[in-house]
mmCIF file of C-alpha atoms in Angstrom:
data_model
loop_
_atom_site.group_PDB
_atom_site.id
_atom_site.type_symbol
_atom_site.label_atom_id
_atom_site.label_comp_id
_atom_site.label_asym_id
_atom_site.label_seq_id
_atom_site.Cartn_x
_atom_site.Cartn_y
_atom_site.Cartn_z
ATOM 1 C CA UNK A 826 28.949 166.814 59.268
ATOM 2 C CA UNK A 827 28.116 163.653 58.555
ATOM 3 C CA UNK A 828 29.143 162.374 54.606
ATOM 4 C CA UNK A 829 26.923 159.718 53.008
ATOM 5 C CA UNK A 830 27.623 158.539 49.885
ATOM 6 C CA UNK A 831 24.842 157.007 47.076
ATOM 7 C CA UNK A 832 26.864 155.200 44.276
ATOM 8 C CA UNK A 833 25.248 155.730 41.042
ATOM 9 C CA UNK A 834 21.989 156.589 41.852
ATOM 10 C CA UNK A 835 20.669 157.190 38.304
ATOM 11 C CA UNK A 836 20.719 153.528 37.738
ATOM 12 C CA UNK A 837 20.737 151.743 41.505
ATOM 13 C CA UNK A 838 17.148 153.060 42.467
ATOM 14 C CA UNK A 839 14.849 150.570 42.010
ATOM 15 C CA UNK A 840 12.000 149.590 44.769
ATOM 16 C CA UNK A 841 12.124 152.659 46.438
ATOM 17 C CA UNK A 842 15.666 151.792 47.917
ATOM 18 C CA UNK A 843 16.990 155.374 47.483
ATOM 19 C CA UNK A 844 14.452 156.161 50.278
ATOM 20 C CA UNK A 845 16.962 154.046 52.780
ATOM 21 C CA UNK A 846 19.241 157.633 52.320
ATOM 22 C CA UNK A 847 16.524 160.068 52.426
ATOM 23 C CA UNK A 848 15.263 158.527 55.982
ATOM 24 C CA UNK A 849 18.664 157.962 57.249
ATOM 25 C CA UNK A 850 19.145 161.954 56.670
ATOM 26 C CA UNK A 851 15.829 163.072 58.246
ATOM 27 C CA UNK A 852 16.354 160.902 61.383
ATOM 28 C CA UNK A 853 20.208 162.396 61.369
ATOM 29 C CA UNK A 854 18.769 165.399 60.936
ATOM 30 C CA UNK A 855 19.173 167.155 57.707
ATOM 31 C CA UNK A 856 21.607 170.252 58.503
ATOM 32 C CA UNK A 857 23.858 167.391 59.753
ATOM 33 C CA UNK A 858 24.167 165.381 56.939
ATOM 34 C CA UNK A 859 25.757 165.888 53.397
ATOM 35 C CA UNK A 860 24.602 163.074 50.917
ATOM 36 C CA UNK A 861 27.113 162.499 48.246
ATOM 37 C CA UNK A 862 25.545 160.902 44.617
ATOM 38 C CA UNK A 863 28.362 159.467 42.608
ATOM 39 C CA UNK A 864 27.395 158.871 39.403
ATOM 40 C CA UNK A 865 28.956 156.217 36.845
ATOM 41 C CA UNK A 866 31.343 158.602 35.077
ATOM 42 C CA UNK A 867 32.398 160.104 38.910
ATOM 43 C CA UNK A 868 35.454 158.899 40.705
ATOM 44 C CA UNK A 869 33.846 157.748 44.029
ATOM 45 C CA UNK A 870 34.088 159.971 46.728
ATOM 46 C CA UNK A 871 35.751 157.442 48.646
ATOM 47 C CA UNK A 872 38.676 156.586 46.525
ATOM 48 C CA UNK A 873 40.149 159.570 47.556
ATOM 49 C CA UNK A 874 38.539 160.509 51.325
ATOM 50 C CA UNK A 875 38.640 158.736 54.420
ATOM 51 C CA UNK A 876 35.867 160.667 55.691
ATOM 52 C CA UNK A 877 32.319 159.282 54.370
ATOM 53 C CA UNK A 878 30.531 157.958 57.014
ATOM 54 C CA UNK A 879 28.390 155.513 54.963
ATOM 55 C CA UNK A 880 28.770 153.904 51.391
ATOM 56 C CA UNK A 881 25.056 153.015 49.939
ATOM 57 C CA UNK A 882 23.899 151.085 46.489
ATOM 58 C CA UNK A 883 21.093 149.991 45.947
ATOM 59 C CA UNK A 884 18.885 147.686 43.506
ATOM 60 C CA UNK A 885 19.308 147.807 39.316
ATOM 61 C CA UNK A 886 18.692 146.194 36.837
ATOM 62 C CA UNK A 887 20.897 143.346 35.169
ATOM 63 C CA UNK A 888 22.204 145.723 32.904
ATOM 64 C CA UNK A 889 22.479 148.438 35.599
ATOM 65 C CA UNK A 890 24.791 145.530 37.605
ATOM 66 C CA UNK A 891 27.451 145.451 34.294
ATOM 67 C CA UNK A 892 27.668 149.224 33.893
ATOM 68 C CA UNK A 893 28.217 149.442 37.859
ATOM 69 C CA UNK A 894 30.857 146.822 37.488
ATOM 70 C CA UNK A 895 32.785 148.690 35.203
ATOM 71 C CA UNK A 896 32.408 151.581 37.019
ATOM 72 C CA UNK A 897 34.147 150.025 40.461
ATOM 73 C CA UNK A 898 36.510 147.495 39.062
ATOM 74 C CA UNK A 899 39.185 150.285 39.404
ATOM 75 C CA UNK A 900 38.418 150.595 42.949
ATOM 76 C CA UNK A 901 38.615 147.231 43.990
ATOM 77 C CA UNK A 902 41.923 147.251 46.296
ATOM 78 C CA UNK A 903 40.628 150.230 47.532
ATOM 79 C CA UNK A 904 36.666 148.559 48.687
ATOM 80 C CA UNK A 905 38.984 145.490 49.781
ATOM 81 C CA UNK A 906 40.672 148.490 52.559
ATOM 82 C CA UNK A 907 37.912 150.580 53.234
ATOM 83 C CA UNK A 908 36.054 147.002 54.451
ATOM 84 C CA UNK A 909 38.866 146.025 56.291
ATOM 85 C CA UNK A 910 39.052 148.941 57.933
ATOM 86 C CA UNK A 911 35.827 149.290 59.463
ATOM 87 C CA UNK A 912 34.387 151.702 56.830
ATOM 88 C CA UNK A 913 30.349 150.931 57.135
ATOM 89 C CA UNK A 914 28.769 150.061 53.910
ATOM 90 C CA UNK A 915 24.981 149.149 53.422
ATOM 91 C CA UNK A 916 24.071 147.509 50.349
ATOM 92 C CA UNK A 917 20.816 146.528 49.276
ATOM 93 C CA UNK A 918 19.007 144.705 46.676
ATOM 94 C CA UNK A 919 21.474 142.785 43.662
ATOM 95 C CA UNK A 920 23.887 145.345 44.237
ATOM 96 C CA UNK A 921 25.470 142.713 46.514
ATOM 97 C CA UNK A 922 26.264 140.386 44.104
ATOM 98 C CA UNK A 923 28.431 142.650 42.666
ATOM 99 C CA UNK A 924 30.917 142.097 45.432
ATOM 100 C CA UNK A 925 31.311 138.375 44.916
ATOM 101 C CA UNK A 926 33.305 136.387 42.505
ATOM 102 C CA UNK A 927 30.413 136.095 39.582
ATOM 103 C CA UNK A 928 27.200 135.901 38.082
ATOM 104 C CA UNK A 929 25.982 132.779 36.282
ATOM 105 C CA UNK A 930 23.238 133.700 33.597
ATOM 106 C CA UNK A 931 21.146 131.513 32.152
ATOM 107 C CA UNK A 932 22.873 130.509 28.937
ATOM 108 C CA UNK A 933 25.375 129.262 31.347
ATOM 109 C CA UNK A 934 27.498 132.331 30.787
ATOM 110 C CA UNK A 935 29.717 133.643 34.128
ATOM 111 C CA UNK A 936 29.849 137.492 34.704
ATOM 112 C CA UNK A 937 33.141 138.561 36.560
ATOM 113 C CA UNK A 938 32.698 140.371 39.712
ATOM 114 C CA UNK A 939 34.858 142.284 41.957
ATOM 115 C CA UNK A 940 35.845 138.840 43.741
ATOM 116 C CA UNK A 941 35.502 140.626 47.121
ATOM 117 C CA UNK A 942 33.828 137.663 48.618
ATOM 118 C CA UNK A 943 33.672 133.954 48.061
ATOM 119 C CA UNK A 944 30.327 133.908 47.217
ATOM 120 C CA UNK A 945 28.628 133.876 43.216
ATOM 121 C CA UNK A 946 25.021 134.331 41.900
ATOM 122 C CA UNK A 947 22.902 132.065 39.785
ATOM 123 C CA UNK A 948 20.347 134.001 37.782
ATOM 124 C CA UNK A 949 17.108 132.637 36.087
ATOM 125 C CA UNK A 950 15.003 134.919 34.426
ATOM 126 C CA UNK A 951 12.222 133.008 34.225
ATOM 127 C CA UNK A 952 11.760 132.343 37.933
ATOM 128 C CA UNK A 953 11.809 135.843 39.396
ATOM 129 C CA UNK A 954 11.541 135.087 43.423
ATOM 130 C CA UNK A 955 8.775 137.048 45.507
ATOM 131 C CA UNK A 956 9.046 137.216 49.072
ATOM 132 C CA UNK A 957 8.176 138.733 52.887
ATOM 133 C CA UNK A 958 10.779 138.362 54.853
ATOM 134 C CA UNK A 959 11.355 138.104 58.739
ATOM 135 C CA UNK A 960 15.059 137.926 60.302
ATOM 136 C CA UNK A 961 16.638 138.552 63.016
ATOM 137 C CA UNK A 962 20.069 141.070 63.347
ATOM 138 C CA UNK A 963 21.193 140.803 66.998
ATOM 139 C CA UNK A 964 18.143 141.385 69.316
ATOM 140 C CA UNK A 965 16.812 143.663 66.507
ATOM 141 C CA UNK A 966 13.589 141.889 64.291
ATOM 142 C CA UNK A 967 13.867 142.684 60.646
ATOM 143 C CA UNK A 968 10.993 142.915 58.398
ATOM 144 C CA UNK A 969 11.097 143.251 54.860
ATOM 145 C CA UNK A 970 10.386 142.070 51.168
ATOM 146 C CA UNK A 971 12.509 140.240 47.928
ATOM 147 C CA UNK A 972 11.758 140.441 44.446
ATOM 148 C CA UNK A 973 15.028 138.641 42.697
ATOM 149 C CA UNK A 974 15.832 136.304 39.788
ATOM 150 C CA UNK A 975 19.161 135.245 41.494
ATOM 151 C CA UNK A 976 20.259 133.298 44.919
ATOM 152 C CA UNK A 977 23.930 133.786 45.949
ATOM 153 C CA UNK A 978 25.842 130.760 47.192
ATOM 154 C CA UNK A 979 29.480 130.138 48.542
ATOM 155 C CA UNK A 980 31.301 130.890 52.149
ATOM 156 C CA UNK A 981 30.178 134.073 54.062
ATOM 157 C CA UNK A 982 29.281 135.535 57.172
ATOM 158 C CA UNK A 983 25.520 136.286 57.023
ATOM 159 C CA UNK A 984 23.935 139.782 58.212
ATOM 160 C CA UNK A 985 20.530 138.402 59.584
ATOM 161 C CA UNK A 986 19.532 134.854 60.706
ATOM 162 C CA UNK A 987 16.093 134.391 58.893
ATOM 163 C CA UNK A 988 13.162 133.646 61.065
ATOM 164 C CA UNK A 989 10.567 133.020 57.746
ATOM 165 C CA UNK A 990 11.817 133.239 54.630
ATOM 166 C CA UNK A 991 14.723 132.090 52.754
ATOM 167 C CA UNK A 992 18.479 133.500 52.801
ATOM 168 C CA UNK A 993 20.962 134.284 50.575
ATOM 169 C CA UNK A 994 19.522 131.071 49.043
ATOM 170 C CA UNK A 995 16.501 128.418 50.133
ATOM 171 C CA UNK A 996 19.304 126.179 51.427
ATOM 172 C CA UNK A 997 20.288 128.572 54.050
ATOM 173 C CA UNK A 998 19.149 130.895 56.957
ATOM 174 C CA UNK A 999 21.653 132.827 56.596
ATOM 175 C CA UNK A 1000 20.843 136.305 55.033
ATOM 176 C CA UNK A 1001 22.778 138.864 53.135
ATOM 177 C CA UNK A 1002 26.664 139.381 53.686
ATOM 178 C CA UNK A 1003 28.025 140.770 56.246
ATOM 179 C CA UNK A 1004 32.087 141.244 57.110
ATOM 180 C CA UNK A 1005 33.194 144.031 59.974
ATOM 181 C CA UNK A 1006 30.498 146.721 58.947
ATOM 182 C CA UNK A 1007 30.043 146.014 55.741
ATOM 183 C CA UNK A 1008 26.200 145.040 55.535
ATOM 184 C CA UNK A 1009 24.537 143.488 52.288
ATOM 185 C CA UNK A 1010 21.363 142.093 51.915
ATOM 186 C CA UNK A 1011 18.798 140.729 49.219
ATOM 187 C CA UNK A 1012 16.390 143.076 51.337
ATOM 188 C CA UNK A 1013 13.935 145.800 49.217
ATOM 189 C CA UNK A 1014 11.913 147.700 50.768
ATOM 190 C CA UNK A 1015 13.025 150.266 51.366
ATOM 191 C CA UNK A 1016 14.996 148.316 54.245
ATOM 192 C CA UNK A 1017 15.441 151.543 56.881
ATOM 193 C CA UNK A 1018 11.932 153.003 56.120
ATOM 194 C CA UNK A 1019 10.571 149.310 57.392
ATOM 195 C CA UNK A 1020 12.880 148.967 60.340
ATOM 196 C CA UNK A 1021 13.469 151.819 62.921
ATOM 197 C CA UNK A 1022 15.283 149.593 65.317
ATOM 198 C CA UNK A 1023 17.951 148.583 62.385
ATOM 199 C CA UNK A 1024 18.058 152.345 61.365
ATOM 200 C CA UNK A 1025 18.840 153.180 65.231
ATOM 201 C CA UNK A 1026 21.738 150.858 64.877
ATOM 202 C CA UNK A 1027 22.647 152.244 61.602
ATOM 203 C CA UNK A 1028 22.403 155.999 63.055
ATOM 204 C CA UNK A 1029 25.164 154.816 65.845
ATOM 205 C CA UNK A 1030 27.072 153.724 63.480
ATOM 206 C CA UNK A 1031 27.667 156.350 61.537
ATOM 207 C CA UNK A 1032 28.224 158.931 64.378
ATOM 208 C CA UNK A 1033 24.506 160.306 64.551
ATOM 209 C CA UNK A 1034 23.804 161.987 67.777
ATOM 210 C CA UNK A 1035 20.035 161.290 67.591
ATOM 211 C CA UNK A 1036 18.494 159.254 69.468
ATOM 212 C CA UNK A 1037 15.178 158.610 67.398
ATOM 213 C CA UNK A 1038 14.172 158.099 63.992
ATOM 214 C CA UNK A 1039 12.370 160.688 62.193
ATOM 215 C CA UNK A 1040 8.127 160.392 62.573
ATOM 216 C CA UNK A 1041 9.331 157.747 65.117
ATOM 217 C CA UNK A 1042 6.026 157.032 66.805
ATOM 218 C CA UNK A 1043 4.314 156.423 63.206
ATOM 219 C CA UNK A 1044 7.231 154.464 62.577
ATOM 220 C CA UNK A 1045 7.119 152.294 65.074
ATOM 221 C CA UNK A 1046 3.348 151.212 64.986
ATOM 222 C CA UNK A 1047 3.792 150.382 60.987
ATOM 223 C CA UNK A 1048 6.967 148.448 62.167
ATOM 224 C CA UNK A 1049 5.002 146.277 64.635
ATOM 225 C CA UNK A 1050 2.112 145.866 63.220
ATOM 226 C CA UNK A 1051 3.741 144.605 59.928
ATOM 227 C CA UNK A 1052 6.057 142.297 62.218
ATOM 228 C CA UNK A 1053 2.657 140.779 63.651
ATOM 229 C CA UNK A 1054 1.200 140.413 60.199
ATOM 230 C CA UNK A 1055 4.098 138.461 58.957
ATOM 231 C CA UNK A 1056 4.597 136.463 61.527
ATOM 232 C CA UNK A 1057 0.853 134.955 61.655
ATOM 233 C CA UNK A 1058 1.531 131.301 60.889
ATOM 234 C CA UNK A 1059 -1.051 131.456 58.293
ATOM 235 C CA UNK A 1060 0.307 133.727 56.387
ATOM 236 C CA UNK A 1061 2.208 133.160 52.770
ATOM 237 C CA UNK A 1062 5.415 134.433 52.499
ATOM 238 C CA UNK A 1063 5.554 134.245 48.258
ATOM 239 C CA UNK A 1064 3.787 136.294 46.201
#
């Protein structure tokens, strides 16, 4: 049986993002998979169990990102060892930011994180950034939208080398976080849903014996066909 766990899915659900789960477990196959939801007043499954398979959070609001904080401050050393050792993580959306060193509001204002990574978020409410997206992630294309107020900054390993589009920031190619299989991105989407390739990867991963994504052929021709649309050098990327 394969053990997923969604943290806090009654706040980290925005953009469809809890979808990234539901396709995960269809393409797993469902009898396969158990999906753990850990909710803000739970003690995470994985403070206690070395055998989830995945750890998933997704998009919130600002206010969602200070209740979650609270929530995993406690379980910091343990993130820090779970990462270290190899424990696969995907987070989308803000939810990464949580896992630098801080947030920088507007008023100037800092937001402590959990410090997990050298990197820190400046947010400006007024200047919400609308994207498509193109990247690469090995030999694997990635397709995909942002919808943000914040860029992240500092020293990291990226997860995919943009192709169009900006990174973590517009200074950079370099998108999302990424340390041994720990995966973060600024990616909405939902991210799976958009990329069978990526969730192929992601299936291996976690110890999936399929070999396909569910409604793969569908899949595939959306996949493609939005890669070609995004691509067209005509095309804006903001919206």
């Amino acid at each position: 049986m394969i053990k997923i766990e969604i943290l806090f899915p009654e706040i980290a659900n925005l953009y469809g993002d809890l979808m990234n789960i539901e396709y995960l477990k269809r393409s797993a196959g469902s009898d396969n998979v158990e999906v753990i939801e850990t909710s803000l007043k739970d003690v995470p499954y994985f403070v206690n169990n070395d055998d989830v398979a995945l750890i998933y959070m997704g998009t919130m609001t600002e206010k969602g990102q200070e209740l979650s904080l609270k929530a995993l401050k406690p379980y910091k050393a343990r993130i820090e060892e779970l990462i270290e050792n190899n424990k696969p993580f995907l987070i989308t959306g803000n939810a990464l930011e949580l896992f630098g060193e801080y947030i920088e509001c507007d008023d100037g204002s800092k937001i402590d994180c959990l410090g997990i990574f050298k990197t820190h978020a400046v947010r400006k409410m007024l200047e919400r950034y609308n994207s498509l997206y193109v990247g690469k992630f090995n030999d694997i294309d990635i397709v995909g939208f942002k919808s943000q107020f914040t860029h992240s900054f500092g020293q990291y390993e990226g997860l995919f080398e943009t192709v169009r589009g900006d990174g973590l920031n517009k200074e950079t190619k370099e998108e999302g976080i990424k340390k041994n299989n720990f995966m973060g991105t600024y990616i909405i989407g939902p991210l799976l849903v958009l990329n069978p390739p990526f969730t192929k990867y992601i299936l291996k991963l976690i110890g999936s014996d399929s070999a396909s994504v569910a409604y793969e052929e569908s899949a595939m021709d959306v996949y493609t066909h939005r890669l070609s649309e995004f691509m067209e050098p005509t095309r804006g990327l903001t919206y």
